[in-house]
PDB file of C-alpha atoms and ligand atoms in Angstrom:
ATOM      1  CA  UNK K  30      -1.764   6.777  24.509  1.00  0.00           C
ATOM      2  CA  UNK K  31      -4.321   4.281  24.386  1.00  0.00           C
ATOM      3  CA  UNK K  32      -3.521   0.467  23.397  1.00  0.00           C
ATOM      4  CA  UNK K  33      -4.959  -1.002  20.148  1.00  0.00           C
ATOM      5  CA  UNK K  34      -7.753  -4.099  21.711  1.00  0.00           C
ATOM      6  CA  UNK K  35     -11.365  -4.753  20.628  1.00  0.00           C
ATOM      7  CA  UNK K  36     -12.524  -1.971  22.697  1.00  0.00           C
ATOM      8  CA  UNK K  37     -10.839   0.782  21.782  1.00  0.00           C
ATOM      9  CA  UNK K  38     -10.745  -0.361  18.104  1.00  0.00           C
ATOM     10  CA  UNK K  39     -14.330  -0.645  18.456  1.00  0.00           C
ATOM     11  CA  UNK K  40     -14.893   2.952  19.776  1.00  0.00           C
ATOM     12  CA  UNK K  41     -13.714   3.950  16.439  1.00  0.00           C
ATOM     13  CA  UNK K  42     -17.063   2.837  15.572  1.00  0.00           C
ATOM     14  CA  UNK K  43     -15.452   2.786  11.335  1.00  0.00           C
ATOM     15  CA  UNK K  44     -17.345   0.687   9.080  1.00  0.00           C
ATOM     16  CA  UNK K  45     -13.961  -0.838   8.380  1.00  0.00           C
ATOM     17  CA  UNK K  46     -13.930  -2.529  11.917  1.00  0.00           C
ATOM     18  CA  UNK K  47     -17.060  -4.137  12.224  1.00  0.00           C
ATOM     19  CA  UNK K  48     -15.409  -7.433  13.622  1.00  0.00           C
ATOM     20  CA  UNK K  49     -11.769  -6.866  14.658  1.00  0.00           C
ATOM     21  CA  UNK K  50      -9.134  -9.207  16.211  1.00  0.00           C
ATOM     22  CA  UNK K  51      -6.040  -8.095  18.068  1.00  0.00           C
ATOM     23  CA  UNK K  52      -2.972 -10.009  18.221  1.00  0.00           C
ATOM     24  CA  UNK K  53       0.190  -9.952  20.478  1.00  0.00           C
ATOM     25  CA  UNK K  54       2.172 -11.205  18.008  1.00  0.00           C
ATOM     26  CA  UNK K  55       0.780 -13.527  14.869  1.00  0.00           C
ATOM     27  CA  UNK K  56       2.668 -15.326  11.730  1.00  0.00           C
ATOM     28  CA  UNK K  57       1.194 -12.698   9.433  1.00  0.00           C
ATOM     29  CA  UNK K  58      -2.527 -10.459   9.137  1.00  0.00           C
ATOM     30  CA  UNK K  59      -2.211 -10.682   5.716  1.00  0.00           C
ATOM     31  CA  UNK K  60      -2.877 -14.939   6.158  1.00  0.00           C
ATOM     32  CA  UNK K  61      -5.208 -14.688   9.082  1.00  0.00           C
ATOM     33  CA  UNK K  62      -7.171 -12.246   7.602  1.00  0.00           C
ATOM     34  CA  UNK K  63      -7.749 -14.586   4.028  1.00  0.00           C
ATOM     35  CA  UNK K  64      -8.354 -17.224   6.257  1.00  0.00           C
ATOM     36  CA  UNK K  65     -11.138 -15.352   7.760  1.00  0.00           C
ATOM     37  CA  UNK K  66     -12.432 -14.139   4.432  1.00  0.00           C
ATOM     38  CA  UNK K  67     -12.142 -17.738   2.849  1.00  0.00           C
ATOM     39  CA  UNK K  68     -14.572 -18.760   5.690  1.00  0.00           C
ATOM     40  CA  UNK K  69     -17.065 -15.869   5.183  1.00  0.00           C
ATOM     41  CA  UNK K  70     -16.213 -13.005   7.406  1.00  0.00           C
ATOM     42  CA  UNK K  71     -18.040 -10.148   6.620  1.00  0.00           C
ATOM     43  CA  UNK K  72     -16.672  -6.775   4.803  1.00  0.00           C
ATOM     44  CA  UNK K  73     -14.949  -4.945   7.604  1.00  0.00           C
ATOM     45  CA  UNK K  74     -13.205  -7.487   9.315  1.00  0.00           C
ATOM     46  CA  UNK K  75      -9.869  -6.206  10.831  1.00  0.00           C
ATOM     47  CA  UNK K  76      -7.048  -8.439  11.909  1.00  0.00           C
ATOM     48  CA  UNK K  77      -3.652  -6.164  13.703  1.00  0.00           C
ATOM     49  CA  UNK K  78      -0.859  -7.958  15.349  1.00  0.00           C
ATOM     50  CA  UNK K  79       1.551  -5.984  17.491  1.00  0.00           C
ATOM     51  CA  UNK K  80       4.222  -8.054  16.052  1.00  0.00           C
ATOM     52  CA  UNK K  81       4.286 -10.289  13.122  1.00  0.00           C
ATOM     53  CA  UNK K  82       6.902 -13.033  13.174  1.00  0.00           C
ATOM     54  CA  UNK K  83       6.565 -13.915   9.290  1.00  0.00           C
ATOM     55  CA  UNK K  84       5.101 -10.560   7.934  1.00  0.00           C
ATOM     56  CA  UNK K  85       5.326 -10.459   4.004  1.00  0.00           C
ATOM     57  CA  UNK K  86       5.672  -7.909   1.504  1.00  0.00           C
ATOM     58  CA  UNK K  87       4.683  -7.902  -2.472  1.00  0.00           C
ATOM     59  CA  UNK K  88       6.710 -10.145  -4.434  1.00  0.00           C
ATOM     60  CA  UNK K  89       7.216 -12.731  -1.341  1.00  0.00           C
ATOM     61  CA  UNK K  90       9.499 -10.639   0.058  1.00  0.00           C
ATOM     62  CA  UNK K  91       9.879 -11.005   3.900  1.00  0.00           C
ATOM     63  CA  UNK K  92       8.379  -7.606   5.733  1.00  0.00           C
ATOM     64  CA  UNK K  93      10.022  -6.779   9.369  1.00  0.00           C
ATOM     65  CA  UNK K  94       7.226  -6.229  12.008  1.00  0.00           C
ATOM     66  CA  UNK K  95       8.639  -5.612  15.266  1.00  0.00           C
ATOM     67  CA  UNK K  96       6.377  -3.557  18.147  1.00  0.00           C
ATOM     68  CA  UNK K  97       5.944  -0.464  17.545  1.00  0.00           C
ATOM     69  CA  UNK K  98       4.338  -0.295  14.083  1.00  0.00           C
ATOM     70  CA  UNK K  99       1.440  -0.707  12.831  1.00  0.00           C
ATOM     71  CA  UNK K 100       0.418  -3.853  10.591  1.00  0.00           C
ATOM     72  CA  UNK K 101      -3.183  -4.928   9.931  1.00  0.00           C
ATOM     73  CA  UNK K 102      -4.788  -6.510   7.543  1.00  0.00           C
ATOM     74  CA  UNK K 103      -8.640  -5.619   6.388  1.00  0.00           C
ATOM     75  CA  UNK K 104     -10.763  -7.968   4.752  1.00  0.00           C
ATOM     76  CA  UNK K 105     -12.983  -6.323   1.838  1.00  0.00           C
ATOM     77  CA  UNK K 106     -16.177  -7.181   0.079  1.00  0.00           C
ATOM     78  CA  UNK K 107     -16.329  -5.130  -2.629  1.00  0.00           C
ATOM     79  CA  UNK K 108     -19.781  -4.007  -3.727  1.00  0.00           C
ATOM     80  CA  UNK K 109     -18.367  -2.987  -6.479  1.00  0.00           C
ATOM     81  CA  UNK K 110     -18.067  -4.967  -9.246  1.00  0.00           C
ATOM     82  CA  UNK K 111     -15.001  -7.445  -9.157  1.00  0.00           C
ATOM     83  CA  UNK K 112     -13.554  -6.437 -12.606  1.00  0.00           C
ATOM     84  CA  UNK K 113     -12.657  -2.824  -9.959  1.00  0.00           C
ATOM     85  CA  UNK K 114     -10.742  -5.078  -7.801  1.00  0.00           C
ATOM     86  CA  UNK K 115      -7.050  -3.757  -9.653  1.00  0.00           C
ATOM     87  CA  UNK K 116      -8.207  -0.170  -8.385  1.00  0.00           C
ATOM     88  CA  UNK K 117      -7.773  -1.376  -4.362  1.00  0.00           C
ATOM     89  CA  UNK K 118      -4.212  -0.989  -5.051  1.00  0.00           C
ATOM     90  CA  UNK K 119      -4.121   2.584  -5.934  1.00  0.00           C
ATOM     91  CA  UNK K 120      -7.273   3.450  -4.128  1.00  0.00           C
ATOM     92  CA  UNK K 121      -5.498   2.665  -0.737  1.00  0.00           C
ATOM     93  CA  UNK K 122      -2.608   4.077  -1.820  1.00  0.00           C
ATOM     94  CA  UNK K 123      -4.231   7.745  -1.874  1.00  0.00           C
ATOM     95  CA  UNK K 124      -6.220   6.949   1.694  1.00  0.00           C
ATOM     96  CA  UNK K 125      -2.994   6.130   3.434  1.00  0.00           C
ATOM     97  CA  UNK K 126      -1.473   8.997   2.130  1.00  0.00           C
ATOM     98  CA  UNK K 127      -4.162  11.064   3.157  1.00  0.00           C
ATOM     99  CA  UNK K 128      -4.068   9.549   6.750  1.00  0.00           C
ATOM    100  CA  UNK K 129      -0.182  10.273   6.924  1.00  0.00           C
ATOM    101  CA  UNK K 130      -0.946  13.839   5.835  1.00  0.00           C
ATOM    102  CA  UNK K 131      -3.263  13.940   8.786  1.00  0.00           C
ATOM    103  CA  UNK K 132      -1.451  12.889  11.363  1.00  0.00           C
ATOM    104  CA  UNK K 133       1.815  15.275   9.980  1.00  0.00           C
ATOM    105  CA  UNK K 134       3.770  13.083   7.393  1.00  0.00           C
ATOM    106  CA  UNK K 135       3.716  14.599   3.992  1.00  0.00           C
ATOM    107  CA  UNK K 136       4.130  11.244   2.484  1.00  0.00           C
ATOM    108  CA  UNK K 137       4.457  10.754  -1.343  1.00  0.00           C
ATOM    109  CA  UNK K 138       3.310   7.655  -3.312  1.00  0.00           C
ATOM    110  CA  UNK K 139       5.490   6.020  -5.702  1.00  0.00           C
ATOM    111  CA  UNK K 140       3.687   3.957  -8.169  1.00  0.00           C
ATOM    112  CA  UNK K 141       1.829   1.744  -7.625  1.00  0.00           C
ATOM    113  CA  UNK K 142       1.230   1.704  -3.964  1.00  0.00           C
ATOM    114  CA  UNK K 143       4.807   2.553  -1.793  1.00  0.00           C
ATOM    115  CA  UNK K 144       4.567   5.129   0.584  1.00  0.00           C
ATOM    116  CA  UNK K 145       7.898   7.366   0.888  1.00  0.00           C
ATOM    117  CA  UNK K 146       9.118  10.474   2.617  1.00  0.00           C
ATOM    118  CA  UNK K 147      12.284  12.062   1.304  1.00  0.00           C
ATOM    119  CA  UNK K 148      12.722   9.094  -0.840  1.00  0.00           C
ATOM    120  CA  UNK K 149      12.800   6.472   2.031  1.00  0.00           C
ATOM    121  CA  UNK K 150       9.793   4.130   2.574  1.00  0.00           C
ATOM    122  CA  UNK K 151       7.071   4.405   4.835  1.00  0.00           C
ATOM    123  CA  UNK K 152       4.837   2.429   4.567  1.00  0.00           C
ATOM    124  CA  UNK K 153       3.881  -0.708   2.343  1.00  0.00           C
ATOM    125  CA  UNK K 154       0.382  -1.757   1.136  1.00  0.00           C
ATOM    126  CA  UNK K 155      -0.548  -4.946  -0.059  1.00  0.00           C
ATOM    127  CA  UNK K 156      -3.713  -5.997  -1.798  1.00  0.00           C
ATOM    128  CA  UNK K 157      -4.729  -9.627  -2.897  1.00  0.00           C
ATOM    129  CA  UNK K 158      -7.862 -10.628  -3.804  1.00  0.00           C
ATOM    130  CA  UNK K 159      -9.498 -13.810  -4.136  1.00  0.00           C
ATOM    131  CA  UNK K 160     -12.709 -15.919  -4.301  1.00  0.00           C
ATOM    132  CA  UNK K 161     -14.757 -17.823  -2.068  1.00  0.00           C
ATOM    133  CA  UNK K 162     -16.977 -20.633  -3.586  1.00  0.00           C
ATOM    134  CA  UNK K 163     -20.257 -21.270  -1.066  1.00  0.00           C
ATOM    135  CA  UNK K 164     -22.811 -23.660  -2.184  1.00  0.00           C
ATOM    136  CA  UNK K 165     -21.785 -23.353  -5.956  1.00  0.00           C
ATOM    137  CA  UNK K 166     -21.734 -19.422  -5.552  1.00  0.00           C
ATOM    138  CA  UNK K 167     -18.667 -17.737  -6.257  1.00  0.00           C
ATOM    139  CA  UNK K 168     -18.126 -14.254  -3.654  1.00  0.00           C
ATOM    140  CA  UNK K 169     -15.005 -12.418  -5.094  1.00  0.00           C
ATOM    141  CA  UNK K 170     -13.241 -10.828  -1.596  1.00  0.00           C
ATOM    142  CA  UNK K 171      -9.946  -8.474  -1.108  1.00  0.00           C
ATOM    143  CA  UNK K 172      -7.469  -8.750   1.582  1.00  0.00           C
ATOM    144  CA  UNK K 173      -5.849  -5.298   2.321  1.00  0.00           C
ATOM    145  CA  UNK K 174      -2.579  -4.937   4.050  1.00  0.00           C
ATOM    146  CA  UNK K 175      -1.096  -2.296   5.341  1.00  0.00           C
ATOM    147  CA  UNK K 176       2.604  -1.916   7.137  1.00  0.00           C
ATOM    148  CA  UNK K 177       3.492   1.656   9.418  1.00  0.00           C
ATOM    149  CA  UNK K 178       6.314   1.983  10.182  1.00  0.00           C
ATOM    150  CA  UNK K 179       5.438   4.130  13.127  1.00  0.00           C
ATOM    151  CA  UNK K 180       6.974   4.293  16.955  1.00  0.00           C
ATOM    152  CA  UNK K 181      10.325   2.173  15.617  1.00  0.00           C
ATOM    153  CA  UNK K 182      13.597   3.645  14.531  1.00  0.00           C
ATOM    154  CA  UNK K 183      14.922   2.838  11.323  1.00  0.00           C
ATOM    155  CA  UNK K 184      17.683   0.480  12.153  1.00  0.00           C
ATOM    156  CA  UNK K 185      14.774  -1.396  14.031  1.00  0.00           C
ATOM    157  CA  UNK K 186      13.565  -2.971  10.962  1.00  0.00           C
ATOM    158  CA  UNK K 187      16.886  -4.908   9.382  1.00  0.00           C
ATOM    159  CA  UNK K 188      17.298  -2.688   6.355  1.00  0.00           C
ATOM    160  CA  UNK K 189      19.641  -0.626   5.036  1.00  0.00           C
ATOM    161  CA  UNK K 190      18.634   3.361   6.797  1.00  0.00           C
ATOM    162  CA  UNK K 191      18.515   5.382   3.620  1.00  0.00           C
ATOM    163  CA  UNK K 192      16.034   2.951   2.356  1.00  0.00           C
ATOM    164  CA  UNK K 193      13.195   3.211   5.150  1.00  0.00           C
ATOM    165  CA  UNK K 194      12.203   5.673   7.595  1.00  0.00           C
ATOM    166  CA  UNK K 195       9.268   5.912  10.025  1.00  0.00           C
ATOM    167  CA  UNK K 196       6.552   8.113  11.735  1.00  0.00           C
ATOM    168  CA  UNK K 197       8.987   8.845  15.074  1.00  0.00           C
ATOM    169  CA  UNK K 198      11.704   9.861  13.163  1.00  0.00           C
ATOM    170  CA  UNK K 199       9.641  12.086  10.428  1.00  0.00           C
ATOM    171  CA  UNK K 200       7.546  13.612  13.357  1.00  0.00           C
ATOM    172  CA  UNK K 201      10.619  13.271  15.839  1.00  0.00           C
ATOM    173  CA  UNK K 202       8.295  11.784  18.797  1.00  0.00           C
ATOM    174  CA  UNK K 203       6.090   8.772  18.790  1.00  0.00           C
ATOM    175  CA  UNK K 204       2.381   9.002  17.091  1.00  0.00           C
ATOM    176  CA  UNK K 205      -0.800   7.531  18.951  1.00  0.00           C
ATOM    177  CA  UNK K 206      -1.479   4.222  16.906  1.00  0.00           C
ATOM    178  CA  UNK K 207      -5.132   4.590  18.018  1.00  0.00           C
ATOM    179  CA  UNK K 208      -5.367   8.175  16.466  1.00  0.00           C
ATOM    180  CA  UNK K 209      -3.132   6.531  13.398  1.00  0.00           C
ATOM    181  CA  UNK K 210      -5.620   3.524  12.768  1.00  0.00           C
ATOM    182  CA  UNK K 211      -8.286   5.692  13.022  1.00  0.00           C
ATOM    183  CA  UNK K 212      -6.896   8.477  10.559  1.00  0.00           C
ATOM    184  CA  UNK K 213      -6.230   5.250   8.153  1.00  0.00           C
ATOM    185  CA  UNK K 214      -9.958   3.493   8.361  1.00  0.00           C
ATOM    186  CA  UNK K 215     -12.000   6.849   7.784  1.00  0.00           C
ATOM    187  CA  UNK K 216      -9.128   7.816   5.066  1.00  0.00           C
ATOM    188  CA  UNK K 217      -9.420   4.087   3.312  1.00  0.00           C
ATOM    189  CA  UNK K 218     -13.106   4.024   4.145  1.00  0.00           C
ATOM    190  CA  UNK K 219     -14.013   7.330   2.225  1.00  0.00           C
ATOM    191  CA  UNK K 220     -11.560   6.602  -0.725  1.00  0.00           C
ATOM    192  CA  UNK K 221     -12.960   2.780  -1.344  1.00  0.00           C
ATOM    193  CA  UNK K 222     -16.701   4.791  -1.705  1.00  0.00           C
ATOM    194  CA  UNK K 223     -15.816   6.435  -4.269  1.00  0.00           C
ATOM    195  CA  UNK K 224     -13.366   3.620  -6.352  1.00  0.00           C
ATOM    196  CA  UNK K 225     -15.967   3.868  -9.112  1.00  0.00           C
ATOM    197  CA  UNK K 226     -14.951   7.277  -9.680  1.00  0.00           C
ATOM    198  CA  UNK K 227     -11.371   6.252 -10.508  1.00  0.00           C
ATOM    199  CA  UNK K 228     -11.055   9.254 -12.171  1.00  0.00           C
ATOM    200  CA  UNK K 229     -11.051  11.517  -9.146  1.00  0.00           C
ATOM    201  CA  UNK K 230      -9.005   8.945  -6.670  1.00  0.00           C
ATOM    202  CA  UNK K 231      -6.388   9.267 -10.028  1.00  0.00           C
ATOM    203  CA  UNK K 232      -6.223  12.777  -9.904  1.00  0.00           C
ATOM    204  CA  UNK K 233      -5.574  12.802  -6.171  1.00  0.00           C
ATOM    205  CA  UNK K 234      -3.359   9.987  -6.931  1.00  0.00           C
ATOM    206  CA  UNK K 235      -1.285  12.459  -9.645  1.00  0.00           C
ATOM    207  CA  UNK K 236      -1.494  15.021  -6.924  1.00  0.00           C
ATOM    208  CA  UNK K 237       0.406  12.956  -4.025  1.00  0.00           C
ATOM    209  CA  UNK K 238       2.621  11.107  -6.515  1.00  0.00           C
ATOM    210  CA  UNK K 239       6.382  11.287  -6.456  1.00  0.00           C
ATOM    211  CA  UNK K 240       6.899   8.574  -9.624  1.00  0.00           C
ATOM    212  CA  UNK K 241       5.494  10.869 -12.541  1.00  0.00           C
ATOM    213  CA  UNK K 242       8.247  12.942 -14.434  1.00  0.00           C
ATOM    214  CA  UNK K 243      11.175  10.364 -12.950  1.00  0.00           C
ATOM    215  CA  UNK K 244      13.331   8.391 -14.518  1.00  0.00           C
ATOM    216  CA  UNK K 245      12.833   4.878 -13.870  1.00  0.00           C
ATOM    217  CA  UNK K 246      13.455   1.117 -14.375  1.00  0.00           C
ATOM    218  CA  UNK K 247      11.359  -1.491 -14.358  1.00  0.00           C
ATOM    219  CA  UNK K 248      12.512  -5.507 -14.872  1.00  0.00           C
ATOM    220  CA  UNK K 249      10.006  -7.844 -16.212  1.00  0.00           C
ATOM    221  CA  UNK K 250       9.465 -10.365 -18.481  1.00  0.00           C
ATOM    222  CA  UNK K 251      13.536 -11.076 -17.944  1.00  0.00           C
ATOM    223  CA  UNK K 252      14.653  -7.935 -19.594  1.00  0.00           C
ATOM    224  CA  UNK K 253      15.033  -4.573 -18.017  1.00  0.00           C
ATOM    225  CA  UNK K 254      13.544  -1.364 -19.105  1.00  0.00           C
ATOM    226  CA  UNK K 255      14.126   2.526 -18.580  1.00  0.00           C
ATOM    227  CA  UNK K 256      12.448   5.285 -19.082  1.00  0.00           C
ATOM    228  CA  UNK K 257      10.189   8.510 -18.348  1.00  0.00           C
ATOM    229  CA  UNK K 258       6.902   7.990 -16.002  1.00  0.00           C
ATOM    230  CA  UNK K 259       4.761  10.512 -17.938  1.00  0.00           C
ATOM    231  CA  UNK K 260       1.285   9.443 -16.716  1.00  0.00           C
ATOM    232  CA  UNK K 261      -1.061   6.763 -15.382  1.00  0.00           C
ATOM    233  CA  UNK K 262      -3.742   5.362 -17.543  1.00  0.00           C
ATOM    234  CA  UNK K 263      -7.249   5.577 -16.818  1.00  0.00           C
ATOM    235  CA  UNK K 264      -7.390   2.590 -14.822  1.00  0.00           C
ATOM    236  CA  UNK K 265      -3.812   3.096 -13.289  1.00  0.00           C
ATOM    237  CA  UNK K 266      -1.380   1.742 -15.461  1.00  0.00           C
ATOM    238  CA  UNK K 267       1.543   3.595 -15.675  1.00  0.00           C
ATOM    239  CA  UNK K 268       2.812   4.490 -19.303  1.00  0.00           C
ATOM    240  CA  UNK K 269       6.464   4.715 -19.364  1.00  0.00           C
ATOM    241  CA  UNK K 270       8.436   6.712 -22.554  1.00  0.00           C
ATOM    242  CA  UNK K 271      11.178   4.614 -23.617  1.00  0.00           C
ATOM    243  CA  UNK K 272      13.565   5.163 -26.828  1.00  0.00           C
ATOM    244  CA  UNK K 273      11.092   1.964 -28.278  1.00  0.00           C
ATOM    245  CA  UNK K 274       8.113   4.022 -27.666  1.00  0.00           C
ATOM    246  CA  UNK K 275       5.198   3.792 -24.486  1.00  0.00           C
ATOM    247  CA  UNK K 276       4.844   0.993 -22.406  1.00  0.00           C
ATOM    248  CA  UNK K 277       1.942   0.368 -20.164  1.00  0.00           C
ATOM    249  CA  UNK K 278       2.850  -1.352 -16.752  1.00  0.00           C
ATOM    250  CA  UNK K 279       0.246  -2.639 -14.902  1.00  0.00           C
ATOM    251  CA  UNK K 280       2.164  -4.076 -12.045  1.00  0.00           C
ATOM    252  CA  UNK K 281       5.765  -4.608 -10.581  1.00  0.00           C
ATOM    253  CA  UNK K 282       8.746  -2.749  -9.354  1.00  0.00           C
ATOM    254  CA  UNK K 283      10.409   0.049 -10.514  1.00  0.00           C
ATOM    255  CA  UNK K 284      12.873   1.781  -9.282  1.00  0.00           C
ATOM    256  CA  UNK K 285      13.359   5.685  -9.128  1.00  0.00           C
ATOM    257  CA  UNK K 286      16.552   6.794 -11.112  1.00  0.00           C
ATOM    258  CA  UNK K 287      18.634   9.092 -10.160  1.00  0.00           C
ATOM    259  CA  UNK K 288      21.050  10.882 -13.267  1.00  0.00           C
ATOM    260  CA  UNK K 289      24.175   9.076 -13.723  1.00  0.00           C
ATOM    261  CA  UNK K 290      22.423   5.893 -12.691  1.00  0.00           C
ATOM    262  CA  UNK K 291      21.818   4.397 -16.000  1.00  0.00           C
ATOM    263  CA  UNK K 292      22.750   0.644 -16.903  1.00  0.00           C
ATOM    264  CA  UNK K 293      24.187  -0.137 -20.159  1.00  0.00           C
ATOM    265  CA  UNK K 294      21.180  -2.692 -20.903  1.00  0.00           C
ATOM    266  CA  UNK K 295      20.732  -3.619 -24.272  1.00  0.00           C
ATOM    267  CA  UNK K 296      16.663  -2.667 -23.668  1.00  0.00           C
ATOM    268  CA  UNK K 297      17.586   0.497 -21.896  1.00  0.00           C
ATOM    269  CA  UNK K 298      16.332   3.447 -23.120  1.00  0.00           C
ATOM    270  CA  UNK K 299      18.348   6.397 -24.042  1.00  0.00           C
ATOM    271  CA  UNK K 300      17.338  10.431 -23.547  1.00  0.00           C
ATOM    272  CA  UNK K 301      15.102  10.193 -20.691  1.00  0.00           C
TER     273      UNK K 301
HETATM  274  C1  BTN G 410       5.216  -4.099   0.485  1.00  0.00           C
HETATM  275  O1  BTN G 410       5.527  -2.925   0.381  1.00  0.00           O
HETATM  276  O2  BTN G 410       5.939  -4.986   0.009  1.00  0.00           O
HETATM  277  C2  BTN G 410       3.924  -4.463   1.168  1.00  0.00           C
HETATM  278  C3  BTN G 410       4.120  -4.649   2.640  1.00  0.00           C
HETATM  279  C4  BTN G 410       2.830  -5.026   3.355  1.00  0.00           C
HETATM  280  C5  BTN G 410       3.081  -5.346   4.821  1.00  0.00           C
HETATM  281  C6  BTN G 410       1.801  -5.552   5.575  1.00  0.00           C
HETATM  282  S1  BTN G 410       2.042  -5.549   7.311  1.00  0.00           S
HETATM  283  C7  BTN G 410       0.418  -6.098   7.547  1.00  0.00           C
HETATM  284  C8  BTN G 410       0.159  -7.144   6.480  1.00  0.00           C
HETATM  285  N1  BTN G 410       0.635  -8.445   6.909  1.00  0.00           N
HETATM  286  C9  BTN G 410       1.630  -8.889   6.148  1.00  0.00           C
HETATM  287  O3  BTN G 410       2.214  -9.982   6.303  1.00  0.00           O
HETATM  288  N2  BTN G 410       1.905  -8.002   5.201  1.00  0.00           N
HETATM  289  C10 BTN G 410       1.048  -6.841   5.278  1.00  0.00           C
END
C-alpha cells in the first residue's frame, strides 16, 4: 500500500489535486483548507490529515478522525455560476457514492449528503462555501469535506456501533487509501462537470438513494415534523408528505423511521 504524500497524491495527476498538502495530524482540513481559499489558492487545492484532532461535522458537531481514515478537504472554484453552489452538496454526494461502489461498498445516500451501508454511516460530506473579496472583487469559493471511514473499526471512532461502520469491516480487509482518494477525485471530478445538468446528477442521485419512500422526521424551526420522502425537487429539495400537506426541505437532519417509531408530536403527521 502506498502512503498518501505530495508525490504519490501528485501521481494521481486529478485536476482536483493541483496543489495538495499532507498532514500528520492537523486541527481540522475543513479550516486549513478555507484558510487557503480565503488567501487565493487556486481550484484544486487538496488539504488530508492522517489524523484530525478537532475534525467537525455539519451542524458543529465534533467528527472523530483517528489514523486510518480518510479526511480531506478540497477547495473549489466553481466556474459555474455561484447561485449552483447548493448543488455541491448533492453533487458530491453521488461522486462519493460512485467511488465507494468502485472500490466494493454498495453505499446508499440518505438525503442530503450521508453516506450509509446497511443503515450505518460511512462516510460524511461537508460543503461550505464562501467569498473572498480581492481588490474590491468578490470570488465566491467552496470548501468540500469529506470523512472515510476506511482502515478503522467501528468502536475506533467513539460512537455508538450500530450507528457507523467502515470500509474494513464492509470489505472485511483494509482498502488502499491511495486507490480510495483516487476513486473519490476522478468520481467528484466528473460529477462537479456536469453540476449544470442537475437533472442527470438527480437522477443518479434517486438511483443511489436510500431516503425516498421512508418515513422520516425532520426538527426545525423548533417543532418536529414526520412524514413520507416522496421525491427531491429539481434543485434537490426534498418534498416530504405530511398529514398538513408537502413540505420542501432544503437543508437539515432527518432521521429514517422505522414503524412503531412514531412520536406523539402535536406536528407529527399521521398515515405515513
Ligand atoms: C457530517 O456528516 O457531519 C460531515 C462530516 C465531514 C467530516 C470531514 S473529515 C474532513 C473534513 N474536515 C473536517 O473537520 N470535517 C470534514
Amino acid at each position: 500500500m502506498k502512503a498518501l504524500s505530495p508525490e504519490t497524491i501528485g501521481s494521481l495527476k486529478s485536476p482536483l489535486a493541483c496543489v495538495v498538502e499532507v498532514y500528520e495530524a492537523l486541527g481540522s482540513t475543513q479550516e486549513r483548507a478555507r484558510e487557503l481559499a480565503r488567501a487565493g489558492t487556486p481550484h484544486g487545492t487538496l488539504v488530508v490529515a492522517r489524523v484530525q484532532t478537532g475534525g467537525r461535522g455539519r451542524l458543529g458537531r465534533p467528527w472523530g478522525s483517528p489514523e486510518g481514515g480518510l479526511w480531506i478537504s478540497l477547495v473549489l472554484r466553481p466556474e459555474f455560476r455561484a447561485s449552483l453552489a447548493s448543488r455541491i452538496t448533492q453533487t458530491a454526494a453521488v461522486g462519493v457514492a460512485k467511488a465507494l461502489w468502485e472500490i466494493g461498498v454498495e453505499a446508499s445516500i440518505k438525503w442530503p449528503n450521508d453516506l450509509l451501508v446497511g443503515g450505518k454511516k460511512i462516510c460524511g460530506i461537508l460543503a461550505e462555501s464562501g467569498t473572498q473579496n480581492i481588490a474590491g472583487r468578490s470570488l465566491d469559493y467552496a470548501v468540500l469535506g469529506v470523512g472515510m471511514n476506511a482502515n478503522l473499526d467501528p468502536s475506533d471512532l467513539g460512537v455508538a456501533d450500530r450507528k457507523v461502520t467502515t470500509i474494513r469491516f464492509e470489505l472485511g480487509h483494509d482498502v488502499d487509501l491511495l486507490e480510495l482518494l483516487r476513486a473519490l477525485l476522478s468520481n467528484l471530478d466528473a460529477e462537479l462537470n456536469r453540476i449544470e445538468d442537475f437533472g442527470a446528477v438527480l437522477e443518479d442521485w434517486r438511483n443511489l438513494n436510500c431516503t425516498l419512500g421512508e418515513r422520516v422526521r425532520v426538527r426545525r424551526f423548533g417543532e418536529t415534523l414526520e412524514g413520507r420522502a416522496v421525491d427531491l425537487t429539481r434543485e434537490g429539495a426534498l418534498l416530504l408528505a405530511t398529514h398538513r400537506g408537502t413540505v420542501e426541505l432544503f437543508e437539515g437532519e432527518i432521521e429514517h423511521l422505522r414503524q412503531g417509531d412514531r412520536t406523539g408530536d402535536s406536528s407529527a403527521s399521521g398515515g405515513y
